[in-house]
Short mmCIF file of C-alpha atoms in Angstrom, two decimals:
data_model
loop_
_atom_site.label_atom_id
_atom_site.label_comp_id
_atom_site.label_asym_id
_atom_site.label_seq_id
_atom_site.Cartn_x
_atom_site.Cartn_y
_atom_site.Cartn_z
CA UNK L 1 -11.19 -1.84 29.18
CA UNK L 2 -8.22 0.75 29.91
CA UNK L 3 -4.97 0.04 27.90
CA UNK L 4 -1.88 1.58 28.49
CA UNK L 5 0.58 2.27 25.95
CA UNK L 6 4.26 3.13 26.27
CA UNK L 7 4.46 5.59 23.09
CA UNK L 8 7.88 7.44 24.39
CA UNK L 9 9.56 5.24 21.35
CA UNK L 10 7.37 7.36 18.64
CA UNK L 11 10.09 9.62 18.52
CA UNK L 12 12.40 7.31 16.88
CA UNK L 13 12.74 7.66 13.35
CA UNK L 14 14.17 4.24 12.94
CA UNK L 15 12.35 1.33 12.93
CA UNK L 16 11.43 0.87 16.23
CA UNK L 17 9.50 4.47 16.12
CA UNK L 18 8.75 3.58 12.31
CA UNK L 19 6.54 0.41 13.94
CA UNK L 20 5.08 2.42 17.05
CA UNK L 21 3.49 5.40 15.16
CA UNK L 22 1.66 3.02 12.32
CA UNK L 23 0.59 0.20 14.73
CA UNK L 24 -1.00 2.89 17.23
CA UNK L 25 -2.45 4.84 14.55
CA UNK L 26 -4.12 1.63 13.02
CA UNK L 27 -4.78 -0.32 16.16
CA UNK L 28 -6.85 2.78 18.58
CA UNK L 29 -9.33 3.77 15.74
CA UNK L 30 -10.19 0.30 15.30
CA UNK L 31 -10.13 -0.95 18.57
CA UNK L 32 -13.54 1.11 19.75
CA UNK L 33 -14.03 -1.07 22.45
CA UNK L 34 -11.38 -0.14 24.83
CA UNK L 35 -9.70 3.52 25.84
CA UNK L 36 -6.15 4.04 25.36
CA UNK L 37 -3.58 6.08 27.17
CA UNK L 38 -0.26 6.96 25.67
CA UNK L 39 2.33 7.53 27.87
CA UNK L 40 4.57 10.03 25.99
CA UNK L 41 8.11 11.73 27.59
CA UNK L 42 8.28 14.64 24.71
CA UNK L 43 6.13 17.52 24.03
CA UNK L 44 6.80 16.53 20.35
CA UNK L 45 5.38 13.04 20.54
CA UNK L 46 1.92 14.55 20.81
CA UNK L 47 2.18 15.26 16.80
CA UNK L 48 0.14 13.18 14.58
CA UNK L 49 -1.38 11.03 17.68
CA UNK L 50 -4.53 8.82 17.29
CA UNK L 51 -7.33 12.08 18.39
CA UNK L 52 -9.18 8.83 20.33
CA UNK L 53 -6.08 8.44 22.99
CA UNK L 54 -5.56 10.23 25.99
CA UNK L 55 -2.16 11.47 25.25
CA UNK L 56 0.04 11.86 29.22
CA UNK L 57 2.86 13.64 29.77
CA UNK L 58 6.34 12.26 31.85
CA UNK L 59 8.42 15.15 32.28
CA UNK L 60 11.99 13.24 32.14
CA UNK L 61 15.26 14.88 31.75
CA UNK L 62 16.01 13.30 27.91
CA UNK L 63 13.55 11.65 25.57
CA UNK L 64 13.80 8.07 25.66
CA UNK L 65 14.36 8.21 22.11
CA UNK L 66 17.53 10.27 23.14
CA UNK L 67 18.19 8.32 26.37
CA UNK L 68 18.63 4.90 25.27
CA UNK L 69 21.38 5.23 22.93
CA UNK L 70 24.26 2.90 21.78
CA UNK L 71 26.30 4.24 24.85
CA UNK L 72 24.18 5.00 27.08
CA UNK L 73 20.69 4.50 29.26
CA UNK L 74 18.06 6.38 30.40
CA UNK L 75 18.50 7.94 34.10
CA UNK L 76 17.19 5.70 36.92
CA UNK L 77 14.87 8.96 37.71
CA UNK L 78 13.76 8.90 34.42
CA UNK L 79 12.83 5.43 34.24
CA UNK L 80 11.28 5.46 37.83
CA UNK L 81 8.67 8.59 36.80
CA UNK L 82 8.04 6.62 33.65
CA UNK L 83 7.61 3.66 35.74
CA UNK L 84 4.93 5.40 38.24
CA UNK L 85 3.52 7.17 35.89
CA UNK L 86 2.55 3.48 34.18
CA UNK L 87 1.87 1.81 37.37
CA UNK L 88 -1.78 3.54 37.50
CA UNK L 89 -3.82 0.37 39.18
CA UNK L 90 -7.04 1.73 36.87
CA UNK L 91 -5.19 0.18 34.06
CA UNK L 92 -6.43 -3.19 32.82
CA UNK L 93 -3.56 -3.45 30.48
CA UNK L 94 -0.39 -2.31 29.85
CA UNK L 95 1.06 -2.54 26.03
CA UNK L 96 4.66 -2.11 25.41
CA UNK L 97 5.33 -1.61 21.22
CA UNK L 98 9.30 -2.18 21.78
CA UNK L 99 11.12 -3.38 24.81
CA UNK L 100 14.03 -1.30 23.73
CA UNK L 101 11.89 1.35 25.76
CA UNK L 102 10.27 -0.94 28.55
CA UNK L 103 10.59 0.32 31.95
CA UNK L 104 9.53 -2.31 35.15
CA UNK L 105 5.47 -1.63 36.20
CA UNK L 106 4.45 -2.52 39.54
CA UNK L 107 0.80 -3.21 39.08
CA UNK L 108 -1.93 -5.97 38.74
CA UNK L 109 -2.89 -5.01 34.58
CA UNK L 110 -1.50 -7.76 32.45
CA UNK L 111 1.15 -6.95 29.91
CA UNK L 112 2.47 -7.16 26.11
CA UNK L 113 5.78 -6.57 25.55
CA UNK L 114 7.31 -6.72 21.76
CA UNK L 115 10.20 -8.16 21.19
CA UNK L 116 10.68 -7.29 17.50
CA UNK L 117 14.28 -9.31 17.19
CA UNK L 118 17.22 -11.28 18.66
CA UNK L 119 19.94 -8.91 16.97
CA UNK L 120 21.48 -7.45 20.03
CA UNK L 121 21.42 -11.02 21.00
CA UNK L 122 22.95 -12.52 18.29
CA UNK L 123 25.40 -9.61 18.04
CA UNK L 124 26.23 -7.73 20.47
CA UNK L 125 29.46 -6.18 20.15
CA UNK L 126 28.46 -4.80 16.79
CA UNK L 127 25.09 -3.33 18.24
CA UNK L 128 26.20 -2.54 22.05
CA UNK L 129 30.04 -2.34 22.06
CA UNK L 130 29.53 -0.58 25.49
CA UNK L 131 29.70 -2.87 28.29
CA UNK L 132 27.65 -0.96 30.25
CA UNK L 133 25.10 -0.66 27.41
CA UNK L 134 25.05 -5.00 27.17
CA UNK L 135 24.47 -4.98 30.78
CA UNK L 136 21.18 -2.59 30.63
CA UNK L 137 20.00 -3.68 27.55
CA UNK L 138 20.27 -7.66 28.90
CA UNK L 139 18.81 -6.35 32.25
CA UNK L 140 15.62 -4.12 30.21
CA UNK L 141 14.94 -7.44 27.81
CA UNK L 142 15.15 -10.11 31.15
CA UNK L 143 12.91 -7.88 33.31
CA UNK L 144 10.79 -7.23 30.25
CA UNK L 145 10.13 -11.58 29.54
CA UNK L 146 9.79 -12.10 33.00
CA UNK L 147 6.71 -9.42 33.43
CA UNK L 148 5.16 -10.15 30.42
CA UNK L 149 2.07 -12.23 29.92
CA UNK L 150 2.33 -12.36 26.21
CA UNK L 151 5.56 -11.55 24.10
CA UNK L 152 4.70 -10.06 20.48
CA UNK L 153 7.12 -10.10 17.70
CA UNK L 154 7.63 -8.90 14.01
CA UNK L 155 7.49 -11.87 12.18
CA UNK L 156 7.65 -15.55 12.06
CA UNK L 157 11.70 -15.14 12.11
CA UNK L 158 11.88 -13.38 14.56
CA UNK L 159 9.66 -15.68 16.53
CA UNK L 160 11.83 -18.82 16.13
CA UNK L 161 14.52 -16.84 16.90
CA UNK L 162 13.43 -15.58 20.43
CA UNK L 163 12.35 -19.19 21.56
CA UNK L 164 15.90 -20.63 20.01
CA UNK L 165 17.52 -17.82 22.17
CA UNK L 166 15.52 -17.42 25.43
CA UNK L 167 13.92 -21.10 25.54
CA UNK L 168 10.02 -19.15 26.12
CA UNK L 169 7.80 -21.55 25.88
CA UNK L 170 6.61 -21.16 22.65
CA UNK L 171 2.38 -20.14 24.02
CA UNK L 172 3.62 -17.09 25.27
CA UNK L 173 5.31 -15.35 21.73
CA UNK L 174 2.89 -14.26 19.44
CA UNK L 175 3.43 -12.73 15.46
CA UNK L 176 1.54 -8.97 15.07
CA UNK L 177 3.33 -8.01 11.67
CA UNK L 178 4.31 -4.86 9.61
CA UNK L 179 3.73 -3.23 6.82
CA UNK L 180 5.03 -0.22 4.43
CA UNK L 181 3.07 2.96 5.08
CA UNK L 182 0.03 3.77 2.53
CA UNK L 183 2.62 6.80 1.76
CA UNK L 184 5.15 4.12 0.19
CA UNK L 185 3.55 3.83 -3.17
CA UNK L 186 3.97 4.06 -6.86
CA UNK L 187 4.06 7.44 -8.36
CA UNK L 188 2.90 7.92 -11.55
CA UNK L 189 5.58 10.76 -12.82
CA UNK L 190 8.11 10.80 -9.80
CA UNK L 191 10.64 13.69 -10.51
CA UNK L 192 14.02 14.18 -8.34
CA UNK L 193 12.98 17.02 -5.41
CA UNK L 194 14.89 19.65 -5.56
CA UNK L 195 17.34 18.37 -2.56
CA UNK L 196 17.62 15.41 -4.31
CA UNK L 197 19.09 17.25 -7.41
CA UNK L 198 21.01 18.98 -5.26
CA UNK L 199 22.67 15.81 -3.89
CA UNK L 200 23.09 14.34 -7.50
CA UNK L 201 19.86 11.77 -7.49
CA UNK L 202 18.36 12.60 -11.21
CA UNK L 203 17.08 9.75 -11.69
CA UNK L 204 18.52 9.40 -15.09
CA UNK L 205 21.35 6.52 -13.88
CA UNK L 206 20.79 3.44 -12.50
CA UNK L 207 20.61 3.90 -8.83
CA UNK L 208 21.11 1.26 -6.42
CA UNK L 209 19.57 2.22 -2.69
CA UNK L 210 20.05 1.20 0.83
CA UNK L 211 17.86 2.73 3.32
CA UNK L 212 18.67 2.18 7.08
CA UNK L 213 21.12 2.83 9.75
CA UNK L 214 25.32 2.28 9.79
CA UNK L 215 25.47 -0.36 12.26
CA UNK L 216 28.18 -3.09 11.47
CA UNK L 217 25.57 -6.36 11.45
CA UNK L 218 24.07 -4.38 8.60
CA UNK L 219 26.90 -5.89 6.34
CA UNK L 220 27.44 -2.29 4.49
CA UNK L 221 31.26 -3.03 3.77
CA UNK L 222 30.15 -6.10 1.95
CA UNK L 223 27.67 -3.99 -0.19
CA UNK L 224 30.40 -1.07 -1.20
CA UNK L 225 32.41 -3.95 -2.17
CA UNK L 226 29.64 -5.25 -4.60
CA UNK L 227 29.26 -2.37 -5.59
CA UNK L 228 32.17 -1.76 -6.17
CA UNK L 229 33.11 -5.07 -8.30
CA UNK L 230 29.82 -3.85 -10.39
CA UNK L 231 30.86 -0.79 -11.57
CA UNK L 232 34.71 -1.80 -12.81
CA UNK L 233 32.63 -2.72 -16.09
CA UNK L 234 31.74 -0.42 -18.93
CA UNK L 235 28.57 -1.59 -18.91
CA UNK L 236 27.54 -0.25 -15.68
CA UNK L 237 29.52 3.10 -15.94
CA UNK L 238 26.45 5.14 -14.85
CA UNK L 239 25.48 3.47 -11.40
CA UNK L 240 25.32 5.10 -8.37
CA UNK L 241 25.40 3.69 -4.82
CA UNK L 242 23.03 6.32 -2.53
CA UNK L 243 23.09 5.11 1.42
CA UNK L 244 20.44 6.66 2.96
CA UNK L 245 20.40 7.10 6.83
CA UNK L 246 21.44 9.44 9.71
CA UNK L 247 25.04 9.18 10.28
CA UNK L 248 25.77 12.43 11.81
CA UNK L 249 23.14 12.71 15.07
CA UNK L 250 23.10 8.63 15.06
CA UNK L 251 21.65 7.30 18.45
CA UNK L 252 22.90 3.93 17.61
CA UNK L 253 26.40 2.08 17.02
CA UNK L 254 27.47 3.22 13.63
CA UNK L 255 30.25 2.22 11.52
CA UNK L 256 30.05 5.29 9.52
CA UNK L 257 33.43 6.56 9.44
CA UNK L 258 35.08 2.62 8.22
CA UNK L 259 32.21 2.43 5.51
CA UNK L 260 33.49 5.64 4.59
CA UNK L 261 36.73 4.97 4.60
CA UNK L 262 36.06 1.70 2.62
CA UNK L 263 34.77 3.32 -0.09
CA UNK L 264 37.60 5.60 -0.49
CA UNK L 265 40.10 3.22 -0.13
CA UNK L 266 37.77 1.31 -3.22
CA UNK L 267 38.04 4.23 -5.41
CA UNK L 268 33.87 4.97 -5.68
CA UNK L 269 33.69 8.25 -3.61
CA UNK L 270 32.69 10.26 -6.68
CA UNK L 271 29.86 7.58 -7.15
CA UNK L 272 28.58 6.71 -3.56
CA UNK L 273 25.75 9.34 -2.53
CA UNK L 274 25.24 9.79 1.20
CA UNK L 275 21.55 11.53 2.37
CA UNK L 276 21.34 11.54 5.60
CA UNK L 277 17.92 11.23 7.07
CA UNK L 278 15.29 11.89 4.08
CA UNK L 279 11.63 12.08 5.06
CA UNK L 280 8.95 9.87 3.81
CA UNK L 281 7.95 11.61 0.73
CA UNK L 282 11.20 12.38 -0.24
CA UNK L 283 11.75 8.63 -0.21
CA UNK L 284 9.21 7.55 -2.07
CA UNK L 285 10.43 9.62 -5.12
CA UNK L 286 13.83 8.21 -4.42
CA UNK L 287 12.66 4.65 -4.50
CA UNK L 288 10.23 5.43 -7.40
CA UNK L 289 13.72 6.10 -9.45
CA UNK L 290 15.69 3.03 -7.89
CA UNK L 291 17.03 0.59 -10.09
CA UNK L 292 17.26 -1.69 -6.93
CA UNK L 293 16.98 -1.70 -3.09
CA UNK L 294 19.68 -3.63 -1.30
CA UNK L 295 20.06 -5.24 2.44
CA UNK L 296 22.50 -7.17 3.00
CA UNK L 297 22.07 -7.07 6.86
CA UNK L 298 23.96 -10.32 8.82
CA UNK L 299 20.29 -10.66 10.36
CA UNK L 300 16.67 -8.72 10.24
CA UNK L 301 13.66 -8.98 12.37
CA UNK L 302 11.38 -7.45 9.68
CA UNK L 303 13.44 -5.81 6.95
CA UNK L 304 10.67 -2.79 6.47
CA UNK L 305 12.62 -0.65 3.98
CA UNK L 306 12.45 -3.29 1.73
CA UNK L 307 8.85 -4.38 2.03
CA UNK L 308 8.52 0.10 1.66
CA UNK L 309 10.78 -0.25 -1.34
CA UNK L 310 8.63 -3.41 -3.20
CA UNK L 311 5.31 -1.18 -2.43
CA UNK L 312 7.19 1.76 -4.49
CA UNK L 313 7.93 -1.02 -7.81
CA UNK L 314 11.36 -1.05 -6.51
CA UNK L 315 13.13 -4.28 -6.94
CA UNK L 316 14.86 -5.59 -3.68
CA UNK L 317 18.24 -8.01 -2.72
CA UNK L 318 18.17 -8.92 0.48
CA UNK L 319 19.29 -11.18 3.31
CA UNK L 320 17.96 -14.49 3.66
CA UNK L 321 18.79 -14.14 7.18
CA UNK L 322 15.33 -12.47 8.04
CA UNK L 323 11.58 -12.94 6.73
CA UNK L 324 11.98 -11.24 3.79
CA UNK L 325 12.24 -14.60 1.09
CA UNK L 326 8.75 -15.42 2.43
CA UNK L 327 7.10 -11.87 2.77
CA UNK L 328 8.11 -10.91 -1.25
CA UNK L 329 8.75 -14.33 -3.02
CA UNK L 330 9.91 -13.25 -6.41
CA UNK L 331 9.34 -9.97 -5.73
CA UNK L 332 13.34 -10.27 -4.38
CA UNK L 333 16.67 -11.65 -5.35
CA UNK L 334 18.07 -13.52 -1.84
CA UNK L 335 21.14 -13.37 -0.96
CA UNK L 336 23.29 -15.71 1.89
CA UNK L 337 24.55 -12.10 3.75
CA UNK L 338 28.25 -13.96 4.36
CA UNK L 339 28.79 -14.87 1.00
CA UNK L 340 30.15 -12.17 -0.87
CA UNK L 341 29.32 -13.91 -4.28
CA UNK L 342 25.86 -13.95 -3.71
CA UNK L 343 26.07 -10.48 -3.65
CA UNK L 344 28.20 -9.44 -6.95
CA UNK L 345 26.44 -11.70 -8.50
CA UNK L 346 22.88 -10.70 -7.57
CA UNK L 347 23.64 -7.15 -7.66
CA UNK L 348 25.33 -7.60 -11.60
CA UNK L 349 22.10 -9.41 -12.61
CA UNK L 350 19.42 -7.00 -11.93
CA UNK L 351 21.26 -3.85 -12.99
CA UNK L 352 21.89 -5.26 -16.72
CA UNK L 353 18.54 -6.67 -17.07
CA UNK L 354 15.25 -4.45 -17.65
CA UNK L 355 13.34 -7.20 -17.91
CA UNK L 356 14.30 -8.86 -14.87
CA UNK L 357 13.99 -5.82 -12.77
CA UNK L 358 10.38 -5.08 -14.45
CA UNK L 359 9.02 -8.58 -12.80
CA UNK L 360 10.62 -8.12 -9.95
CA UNK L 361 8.68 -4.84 -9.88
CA UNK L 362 5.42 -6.47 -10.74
CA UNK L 363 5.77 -9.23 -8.04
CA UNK L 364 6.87 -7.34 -5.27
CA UNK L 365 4.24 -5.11 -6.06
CA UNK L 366 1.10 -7.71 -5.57
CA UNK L 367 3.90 -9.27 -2.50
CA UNK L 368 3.72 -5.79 -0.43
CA UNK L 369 0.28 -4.99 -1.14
CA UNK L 370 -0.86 -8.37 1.18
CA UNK L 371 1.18 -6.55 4.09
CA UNK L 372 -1.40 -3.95 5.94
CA UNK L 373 -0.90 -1.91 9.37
CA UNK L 374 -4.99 -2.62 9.59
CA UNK L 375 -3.98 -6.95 9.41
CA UNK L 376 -1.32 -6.08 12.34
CA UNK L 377 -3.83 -3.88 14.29
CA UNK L 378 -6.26 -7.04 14.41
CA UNK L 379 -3.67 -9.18 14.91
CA UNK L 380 -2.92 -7.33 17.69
CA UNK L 381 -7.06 -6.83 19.00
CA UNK L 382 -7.07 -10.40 18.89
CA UNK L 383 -3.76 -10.79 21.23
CA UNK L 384 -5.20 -8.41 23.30
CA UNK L 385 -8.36 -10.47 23.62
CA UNK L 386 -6.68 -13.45 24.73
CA UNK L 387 -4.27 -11.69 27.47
CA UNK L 388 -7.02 -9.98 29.09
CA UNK L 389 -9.56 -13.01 29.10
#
């Protein structure tokens, strides 16, 4: 059987990319049965593919990666090549790893198109203040249900929350989960890089991390102002906050600049630590030092930096609006993300206790290590399977 894959969203280095590069790599070399095509729009994208894919070219004008940004859309050129180049009748199927790059296909090969949450859905001015941008995105997820034979999602969350919003009949959404990267792991001396140093992470304080982007249904004002609360005591005088995240070339609606300003108006510039984008490894040594992992997001499909953070023995707080509570039990501390409470509270617990923060450590540990890209490659094989047939 030929399958082909949109793979223009690789070049995201948010989640959305994050999810597209592991599943592929996982899901071609195990799937020997049928050839895959990715459909890239970059000359960058062909990094680090799967050597058993055909790997196609669209020339576009802008990456869709670029394109399809907070404020704007992809071209209707560019999405019309993309949609051609797709709409190849030898195809037997035609996979789609995020709808936030789906284009329409005009051919007889069934289709899979993952819808990995409802957050746009369930908040759209703080994810698409752009009219415009509502108005495509509704228009790209509509076209997207209506094409698609099977709809795959993130999690079990997520699931419930695209037949609560779009009333699918529940035999066409189907769970192929995530996982952290083998690279997110334990390290058995992790020392500060030098860029780390250089940004003041020496691992010597207690550090509390978030990892993702500035977008205001990420709650981020509600975690400076834990912070914050936290550090007004003695006893926590060497905490740190880092935010890790692009801020400066963000594709996506940020609240950068009010965080920002939040924390200066709170009086913890000299202790808030922003990175910018850090790569993988870099990471990993950052979480290896972490005290805790926080995300306090208003709503998650997923929540992978903090399944990546519980493979590194970093403790994790995080929203109980999401999957999380169920993927890492007591591997996490849970919070309700309106309550601000929750959040002093949870956030003044683990940094005084050692003890609490070493089983937290040890259960989130054995909790990540049942999450694997190879489980979500079968998952998908099997979903595959049952389109086709």
């Amino acid at each position: 059987m030929r399958i082909g894959v949109d793979a223009t969203s690789r070049q995201n280095n948010r989640g959305y990319g994050r999810h597209a590069r592991a599943l592929l790599n996982a899901l071609i070399p195990l799937d020997k049965g049928n050839r895959y095509t990715l459909f890239v729009d970059s000359v960058c994208d062909g990094d680090n593919m799967p050597s058993e894919a055909e790997i196609r070219l669209v020339n576009t004008d802008a990456p869709t990666a670029v394109a399809t940004a907070a404020q704007g859309h992809r071209s209707a050129m560019d999405m019309l090549r993309m949609s051609r180049a797709m709409s190849d009748s030898s195809f037997d199927l035609l996979l789609f790893p995020t709808v936030y790059s789906y284009v329409p296909v005009f051919s007889r090969a069934k289709k899979i198109v993952m819808i990995h949450d409802v957050i746009a859905e369930t908040y759209p001015q703080m994810t698409l203040p752009n009219f415009t941008a509502r108005l495509f995105w509704k228009s790209k997820v509509a076209l997207g249900r209506w094409q698609a034979d099977a709809i795959a999602t993130v999690s079990d969350y997520s699931r419930r929350g695209i037949l609560n919003h779009f009333k699918t009949s529940a035999d066409r959404v189907f769970v192929v989960g995530e996982a952290s990267d083998p690279v997110f792991r334990v390290l058995a001396d992790p020392q500060p890089t030098e860029h780390l140093l250089s940004l003041g992470i020496t691992g010597s304080d207690r550090t509390v991390v978030y990892v993702g982007g500035f977008s205001p249904h990420k709650n981020l004002e509600a975690l400076v102002r834990a912070f914050a609360k936290v550090v007004e005591h003695p006893n926590f005088s060497d905490a740190k906050l880092v935010m890790v995240g692009e801020y400066q070339k963000e594709v996506f609606h940020s609240c950068y600049d009010s965080i920002k300003q939040k924390i200066a108006e709170l009086g913890i510039a000299s202790r808030v630590i922003f990175t910018g984008y850090l790569s993988d490894e870099e990471l990993v040594v950052l979480l290896n030092l972490a005290s805790v992992l926080v995300l306090p997001s208003l709503i998650e499909g997923f929540g992978l930096p903090a399944v990546e953070a519980a493979a590194c023995g970093c403790p994790v707080i995080a929203t109980t609006a999401s999957p999380l509570p169920g993927l890492l039990g007591e591997g996490g501390i849970f919070i309700n993300p309106a309550n601000q409470e929750d959040l002093d509270t949870a956030l003044a617990r683990v940094l005084e206790s050692e003890a609490l923060r070493q089983q937290m450590r040890t259960d989130g540990l054995a909790a990540a290590a049942q999450l694997t890209w190879e489980a979500a490659a079968r998952q998908m094989i099997g979903l595959i399977r049952q389109v086709v047939s």
